[in-house]
mmCIF file of C-alpha atoms in Angstrom:
data_model
loop_
_atom_site.group_PDB
_atom_site.id
_atom_site.type_symbol
_atom_site.label_atom_id
_atom_site.label_comp_id
_atom_site.label_asym_id
_atom_site.label_seq_id
_atom_site.Cartn_x
_atom_site.Cartn_y
_atom_site.Cartn_z
ATOM 1 C CA MET A 1 15.064 13.561 -16.155
ATOM 2 C CA PRO A 2 13.746 11.425 -13.258
ATOM 3 C CA LYS A 3 12.051 8.168 -14.131
ATOM 4 C CA LEU A 4 8.543 7.074 -13.213
ATOM 5 C CA ASN A 5 8.327 3.298 -13.198
ATOM 6 C CA VAL A 6 5.652 0.776 -12.281
ATOM 7 C CA VAL A 7 6.716 -2.687 -11.152
ATOM 8 C CA LEU A 8 3.824 -5.021 -11.845
ATOM 9 C CA ARG A 9 4.634 -7.681 -9.221
ATOM 10 C CA LYS A 10 6.757 -7.676 -6.094
ATOM 11 C CA GLU A 11 8.706 -10.604 -7.553
ATOM 12 C CA ASP A 12 10.021 -8.284 -10.279
ATOM 13 C CA LEU A 13 11.628 -5.803 -7.882
ATOM 14 C CA ASP A 14 15.394 -5.938 -7.390
ATOM 15 C CA PRO A 15 16.163 -4.424 -3.940
ATOM 16 C CA ALA A 16 19.785 -3.941 -4.983
ATOM 17 C CA LEU A 17 18.710 -1.292 -7.514
ATOM 18 C CA LEU A 18 16.758 0.975 -5.164
ATOM 19 C CA ALA A 19 19.492 3.249 -3.812
ATOM 20 C CA GLY A 20 18.471 6.875 -4.256
ATOM 21 C CA LYS A 21 14.943 5.913 -5.336
ATOM 22 C CA VAL A 22 11.510 6.278 -3.777
ATOM 23 C CA VAL A 23 9.141 3.311 -3.666
ATOM 24 C CA VAL A 24 5.376 3.435 -3.247
ATOM 25 C CA VAL A 25 4.005 0.005 -2.330
ATOM 26 C CA ILE A 26 0.448 -0.747 -3.473
ATOM 27 C CA ASP A 27 -1.741 -3.626 -2.289
ATOM 28 C CA VAL A 28 -5.343 -2.421 -2.491
ATOM 29 C CA LEU A 29 -6.892 -5.755 -1.373
ATOM 30 C CA PHE A 30 -5.998 -5.313 1.364
ATOM 31 C CA ALA A 31 -2.613 -4.693 2.963
ATOM 32 C CA THR A 32 -2.037 -1.031 2.142
ATOM 33 C CA SER A 33 -5.743 -0.240 2.563
ATOM 34 C CA SER A 34 -5.587 -1.814 6.023
ATOM 35 C CA ILE A 35 -2.394 0.032 6.925
ATOM 36 C CA ALA A 36 -3.895 3.387 5.956
ATOM 37 C CA THR A 37 -7.095 2.614 7.857
ATOM 38 C CA ALA A 38 -5.245 1.459 10.996
ATOM 39 C CA LEU A 39 -3.143 4.626 11.117
ATOM 40 C CA HIS A 40 -6.256 6.718 10.538
ATOM 41 C CA GLN A 41 -7.861 4.915 13.485
ATOM 42 C CA GLY A 42 -4.992 6.046 15.699
ATOM 43 C CA ALA A 43 -2.549 3.147 15.621
ATOM 44 C CA GLU A 44 0.843 4.415 16.756
ATOM 45 C CA SER A 45 2.572 2.462 14.004
ATOM 46 C CA VAL A 46 2.283 -0.614 11.794
ATOM 47 C CA ILE A 47 5.157 -3.082 11.673
ATOM 48 C CA PRO A 48 4.991 -5.204 8.500
ATOM 49 C CA PHE A 49 6.356 -8.738 8.575
ATOM 50 C CA ALA A 50 7.276 -10.940 5.667
ATOM 51 C CA ASP A 51 6.078 -14.045 7.487
ATOM 52 C CA VAL A 52 3.869 -15.100 10.374
ATOM 53 C CA ASP A 53 6.642 -16.475 12.592
ATOM 54 C CA GLN A 54 8.434 -13.117 12.582
ATOM 55 C CA ALA A 55 5.248 -11.394 13.709
ATOM 56 C CA ARG A 56 4.691 -13.907 16.515
ATOM 57 C CA ALA A 57 8.285 -13.516 17.725
ATOM 58 C CA ALA A 58 7.954 -9.723 17.784
ATOM 59 C CA ALA A 59 4.736 -9.962 19.810
ATOM 60 C CA GLU A 60 6.553 -11.905 22.515
ATOM 61 C CA GLU A 61 8.861 -8.927 23.073
ATOM 62 C CA LEU A 62 6.052 -6.398 23.609
ATOM 63 C CA ALA A 63 3.919 -5.644 26.633
ATOM 64 C CA PRO A 64 0.439 -7.192 26.614
ATOM 65 C CA GLY A 65 -2.158 -4.708 25.423
ATOM 66 C CA SER A 66 0.372 -2.541 23.588
ATOM 67 C CA TYR A 67 -0.084 -4.240 20.231
ATOM 68 C CA LEU A 68 -2.517 -6.024 17.942
ATOM 69 C CA LEU A 69 -1.322 -9.083 16.036
ATOM 70 C CA ALA A 70 -3.100 -9.330 12.686
ATOM 71 C CA GLY A 71 -2.851 -10.736 9.185
ATOM 72 C CA GLU A 72 -3.571 -13.617 6.860
ATOM 73 C CA HIS A 73 -1.785 -16.358 4.950
ATOM 74 C CA LEU A 74 -3.086 -17.225 1.486
ATOM 75 C CA LEU A 75 -6.338 -15.476 2.488
ATOM 76 C CA HIS A 76 -6.805 -17.866 5.424
ATOM 77 C CA GLU A 77 -7.188 -16.777 9.025
ATOM 78 C CA ILE A 78 -4.188 -17.339 11.297
ATOM 79 C CA PRO A 79 -4.823 -18.763 14.776
ATOM 80 C CA GLY A 80 -4.319 -16.054 17.390
ATOM 81 C CA PHE A 81 -4.345 -13.244 14.831
ATOM 82 C CA ALA A 82 -6.979 -10.578 14.253
ATOM 83 C CA GLY A 83 -8.309 -10.156 10.719
ATOM 84 C CA TYR A 84 -6.448 -8.537 7.871
ATOM 85 C CA SER A 85 -8.974 -6.301 6.090
ATOM 86 C CA PRO A 86 -9.579 -2.613 6.902
ATOM 87 C CA LEU A 87 -13.052 -2.776 8.460
ATOM 88 C CA ALA A 88 -12.223 -5.940 10.398
ATOM 89 C CA LEU A 89 -9.193 -4.269 11.976
ATOM 90 C CA ALA A 90 -11.134 -1.073 12.683
ATOM 91 C CA GLU A 91 -13.329 -3.056 15.078
ATOM 92 C CA TYR A 92 -10.385 -3.343 17.473
ATOM 93 C CA PRO A 93 -9.132 -0.545 19.749
ATOM 94 C CA LEU A 94 -6.075 0.639 17.832
ATOM 95 C CA ARG A 95 -5.380 4.090 19.243
ATOM 96 C CA GLY A 96 -1.890 4.243 20.698
ATOM 97 C CA ARG A 97 -1.164 0.604 19.878
ATOM 98 C CA THR A 98 1.260 -1.026 17.464
ATOM 99 C CA LEU A 99 -0.192 -3.185 14.704
ATOM 100 C CA LEU A 100 1.972 -6.245 14.002
ATOM 101 C CA TYR A 101 0.845 -7.169 10.516
ATOM 102 C CA SER A 102 1.728 -10.058 8.203
ATOM 103 C CA THR A 103 0.126 -10.795 4.830
ATOM 104 C CA THR A 104 0.870 -12.990 1.861
ATOM 105 C CA ASN A 105 1.725 -10.187 -0.551
ATOM 106 C CA GLY A 106 1.609 -6.606 0.696
ATOM 107 C CA THR A 107 3.887 -6.861 3.706
ATOM 108 C CA ARG A 108 6.355 -8.889 1.666
ATOM 109 C CA ALA A 109 6.357 -6.140 -0.959
ATOM 110 C CA LEU A 110 7.157 -3.638 1.781
ATOM 111 C CA ASP A 111 10.002 -5.862 2.942
ATOM 112 C CA HIS A 112 11.428 -5.985 -0.606
ATOM 113 C CA ALA A 113 11.359 -2.173 -0.808
ATOM 114 C CA ARG A 114 13.289 -1.418 2.403
ATOM 115 C CA THR A 115 16.533 -0.512 0.609
ATOM 116 C CA ALA A 116 14.975 2.539 -1.078
ATOM 117 C CA ASP A 117 15.595 6.082 0.164
ATOM 118 C CA ALA A 118 11.917 6.425 1.100
ATOM 119 C CA VAL A 119 9.056 3.915 1.167
ATOM 120 C CA TYR A 120 5.348 4.753 1.299
ATOM 121 C CA ALA A 121 2.197 2.615 1.396
ATOM 122 C CA ALA A 122 -0.583 3.632 -1.000
ATOM 123 C CA ALA A 123 -4.104 2.460 -1.692
ATOM 124 C CA LEU A 124 -7.126 4.029 -3.334
ATOM 125 C CA LEU A 125 -8.123 5.290 0.111
ATOM 126 C CA ASN A 126 -5.101 7.569 0.446
ATOM 127 C CA ALA A 127 -3.888 8.017 -3.138
ATOM 128 C CA PRO A 128 -4.419 11.824 -3.188
ATOM 129 C CA ALA A 129 -2.471 12.221 0.080
ATOM 130 C CA ILE A 130 0.378 10.091 -1.296
ATOM 131 C CA LEU A 131 0.330 12.127 -4.496
ATOM 132 C CA ARG A 132 0.798 15.364 -2.565
ATOM 133 C CA GLN A 133 3.676 13.822 -0.603
ATOM 134 C CA LEU A 134 5.391 12.745 -3.819
ATOM 135 C CA ASP A 135 5.731 16.416 -4.727
ATOM 136 C CA GLN A 136 8.672 16.249 -2.310
ATOM 137 C CA HIS A 137 10.456 13.731 -4.549
ATOM 138 C CA VAL A 138 10.128 15.183 -8.051
ATOM 139 C CA GLN A 139 13.870 14.972 -8.691
ATOM 140 C CA GLN A 140 14.133 11.291 -7.750
ATOM 141 C CA THR A 141 13.191 8.139 -9.590
ATOM 142 C CA LEU A 142 9.806 6.906 -8.382
ATOM 143 C CA VAL A 143 8.950 3.215 -8.349
ATOM 144 C CA LEU A 144 5.291 2.289 -7.921
ATOM 145 C CA LEU A 145 5.411 -1.300 -6.689
ATOM 146 C CA CYS A 146 2.252 -3.344 -7.189
ATOM 147 C CA ALA A 147 2.267 -6.271 -4.788
ATOM 148 C CA GLY A 148 0.270 -8.644 -6.984
ATOM 149 C CA SER A 149 -0.981 -11.999 -5.739
ATOM 150 C CA ALA A 150 1.197 -15.104 -5.696
ATOM 151 C CA GLY A 151 3.140 -13.981 -8.750
ATOM 152 C CA ARG A 152 0.120 -12.673 -10.661
ATOM 153 C CA ILE A 153 -0.574 -9.074 -11.669
ATOM 154 C CA ASN A 154 -3.558 -7.505 -9.901
ATOM 155 C CA LEU A 155 -5.930 -5.189 -11.769
ATOM 156 C CA GLU A 156 -6.806 -3.178 -8.662
ATOM 157 C CA ASP A 157 -3.140 -2.433 -7.920
ATOM 158 C CA LEU A 158 -2.616 -1.295 -11.509
ATOM 159 C CA PHE A 159 -5.564 1.061 -11.190
ATOM 160 C CA ALA A 160 -4.172 2.572 -7.981
ATOM 161 C CA ALA A 161 -0.829 3.023 -9.749
ATOM 162 C CA SER A 162 -2.676 4.744 -12.607
ATOM 163 C CA LEU A 163 -4.030 7.377 -10.212
ATOM 164 C CA LEU A 164 -0.490 8.249 -9.177
ATOM 165 C CA VAL A 165 0.861 8.252 -12.743
ATOM 166 C CA GLU A 166 -2.015 10.460 -13.892
ATOM 167 C CA GLY A 167 -1.625 12.823 -10.957
ATOM 168 C CA LEU A 168 2.151 13.124 -11.182
ATOM 169 C CA THR A 169 2.197 13.797 -14.918
ATOM 170 C CA LYS A 170 -0.494 16.458 -14.544
ATOM 171 C CA ARG A 171 1.102 18.144 -11.522
ATOM 172 C CA TRP A 172 4.598 18.051 -13.023
ATOM 173 C CA PRO A 173 4.188 18.028 -16.826
ATOM 174 C CA GLY A 174 7.341 17.149 -18.712
ATOM 175 C CA ASN A 175 9.185 16.159 -15.544
ATOM 176 C CA TRP A 176 9.006 12.393 -15.864
ATOM 177 C CA SER A 177 10.399 9.746 -18.160
ATOM 178 C CA LEU A 178 7.688 7.068 -18.092
ATOM 179 C CA SER A 179 8.527 3.387 -18.371
ATOM 180 C CA ASP A 180 6.396 1.144 -20.573
ATOM 181 C CA THR A 181 4.899 -0.407 -17.458
ATOM 182 C CA ALA A 182 3.898 3.048 -16.206
ATOM 183 C CA ARG A 183 2.076 3.566 -19.501
ATOM 184 C CA ILE A 184 0.421 0.158 -19.185
ATOM 185 C CA ALA A 185 -0.792 0.994 -15.686
ATOM 186 C CA HIS A 186 -1.993 4.411 -16.804
ATOM 187 C CA ALA A 187 -4.188 2.799 -19.437
ATOM 188 C CA THR A 188 -6.529 1.566 -16.682
ATOM 189 C CA HIS A 189 -7.201 5.110 -15.460
ATOM 190 C CA ALA A 190 -9.838 6.152 -17.973
ATOM 191 C CA ARG A 191 -11.539 2.765 -17.764
ATOM 192 C CA TYR A 192 -12.201 2.895 -14.026
ATOM 193 C CA ILE A 193 -11.828 6.452 -12.723
ATOM 194 C CA ASP A 194 -15.609 6.911 -12.655
ATOM 195 C CA SER A 195 -16.236 3.491 -11.128
ATOM 196 C CA PRO A 196 -13.403 2.339 -8.842
ATOM 197 C CA LEU A 197 -15.635 -0.248 -7.178
ATOM 198 C CA ALA A 198 -16.225 -1.798 -10.597
ATOM 199 C CA CYS A 199 -12.455 -2.187 -10.906
ATOM 200 C CA LEU A 200 -12.279 -4.095 -7.650
ATOM 201 C CA LEU A 201 -15.236 -6.269 -8.612
ATOM 202 C CA ASP A 202 -13.762 -6.945 -12.056
ATOM 203 C CA SER A 203 -10.478 -8.108 -10.567
ATOM 204 C CA GLN A 204 -9.831 -11.779 -9.917
ATOM 205 C CA LEU A 205 -9.122 -11.192 -6.237
ATOM 206 C CA GLY A 206 -12.130 -8.938 -5.856
ATOM 207 C CA GLN A 207 -14.396 -11.583 -7.333
ATOM 208 C CA LEU A 208 -13.016 -14.143 -4.892
ATOM 209 C CA LEU A 209 -13.562 -11.828 -1.931
ATOM 210 C CA ALA A 210 -17.100 -11.102 -3.106
ATOM 211 C CA THR A 211 -17.905 -14.811 -2.812
ATOM 212 C CA ARG A 212 -16.854 -14.551 0.851
ATOM 213 C CA ASP A 213 -19.438 -11.817 1.585
ATOM 214 C CA MET A 214 -16.773 -9.124 1.812
ATOM 215 C CA HIS A 215 -18.720 -6.518 -0.177
ATOM 216 C CA PRO A 216 -18.496 -3.924 2.647
ATOM 217 C CA GLU A 217 -14.716 -4.291 2.649
ATOM 218 C CA LEU A 218 -14.579 -3.890 -1.120
ATOM 219 C CA ARG A 219 -16.771 -0.793 -1.016
ATOM 220 C CA HIS A 220 -14.561 0.694 1.698
ATOM 221 C CA ALA A 221 -11.322 0.006 -0.174
ATOM 222 C CA ALA A 222 -12.752 1.516 -3.386
ATOM 223 C CA GLN A 223 -13.201 5.020 -1.906
ATOM 224 C CA ILE A 224 -10.579 7.226 -3.508
ATOM 225 C CA GLY A 225 -9.211 9.834 -1.122
ATOM 226 C CA LEU A 226 -11.275 8.872 1.899
ATOM 227 C CA LEU A 227 -8.251 9.041 4.231
ATOM 228 C CA ASP A 228 -5.734 11.877 4.466
ATOM 229 C CA VAL A 229 -2.999 9.530 5.645
ATOM 230 C CA VAL A 230 0.589 9.107 4.430
ATOM 231 C CA PRO A 231 2.168 5.895 5.806
ATOM 232 C CA ARG A 232 5.944 6.048 5.556
ATOM 233 C CA LEU A 233 8.395 3.338 6.515
ATOM 234 C CA VAL A 234 10.680 4.665 9.257
ATOM 235 C CA GLY A 235 13.099 2.013 10.431
ATOM 236 C CA ASP A 236 11.093 -1.174 10.752
ATOM 237 C CA ARG A 237 7.651 0.415 10.998
ATOM 238 C CA LEU A 238 5.135 2.472 9.081
ATOM 239 C CA VAL A 239 4.113 5.711 10.757
ATOM 240 C CA CYS A 240 1.604 8.346 9.779
ATOM 241 C CA LEU A 241 3.661 11.148 8.274
ATOM 242 C CA LYS A 242 2.581 14.546 9.540
ATOM 243 C CA GLU A 243 2.548 17.598 7.298
ATOM 244 C CA GLU A 244 5.406 19.179 9.239
ATOM 245 C CA GLN A 245 7.513 16.044 8.703
ATOM 246 C CA THR A 246 7.497 16.173 4.913
ATOM 247 C CA LEU A 247 10.941 16.198 3.418
ATOM 248 C CA PRO A 248 12.308 19.084 1.368
ATOM 249 C CA VAL A 249 12.448 18.573 -2.359
ATOM 250 C CA SER A 250 15.556 16.519 -3.113
ATOM 251 C CA GLU A 251 18.469 18.372 -4.619
#
């Protein structure tokens, strides 16, 4: 029986144990929300970087105008970088361009997950689309990786994981062996399914962002299923997976 596991912080993931597994990286505020939004806006791809210097070095190798350099470090703006949140990035012309993106937590979580057979980026915005894509992996172990913040567990990431746990167990009853952490994450589902924005505002990070007048960003990120986008890591970059590119169910 395939396992369904939730890793509560990126620091708890062992990349050496991911062979044959599928990882879904979750960072609702805001990395995976921004990635989904950028691809929806027409970005050709999003290249995640574990640190700012890597992103700067990559930009030097690309033609001017072909990319957008964006991100944050410890929630602070980076000189020469565009913003890091979904609506801020959507203000830039993204169609046909590559987003070079570095954040404190989400892009590092993606970097940790690279050794898996398949890696996806999920947020509340695209959770239903990710759920449908995971139908292609029902015979593999699924790892829902919550990025967390500086070693802390994030409520909003747990809630996004709960949507996937709830959906997978309903779509494929009896198929999954749930870890204790998957059950812990799932416990947030009933509490917030009718009020996802309340989840974001209850979270420690959400409260901090609210003090910075980022309510529009929080409202955007709280919209479950707004975007029919499946970001998948292909090589070093996340691309928008098309329906015809979905993989057959693993044997």
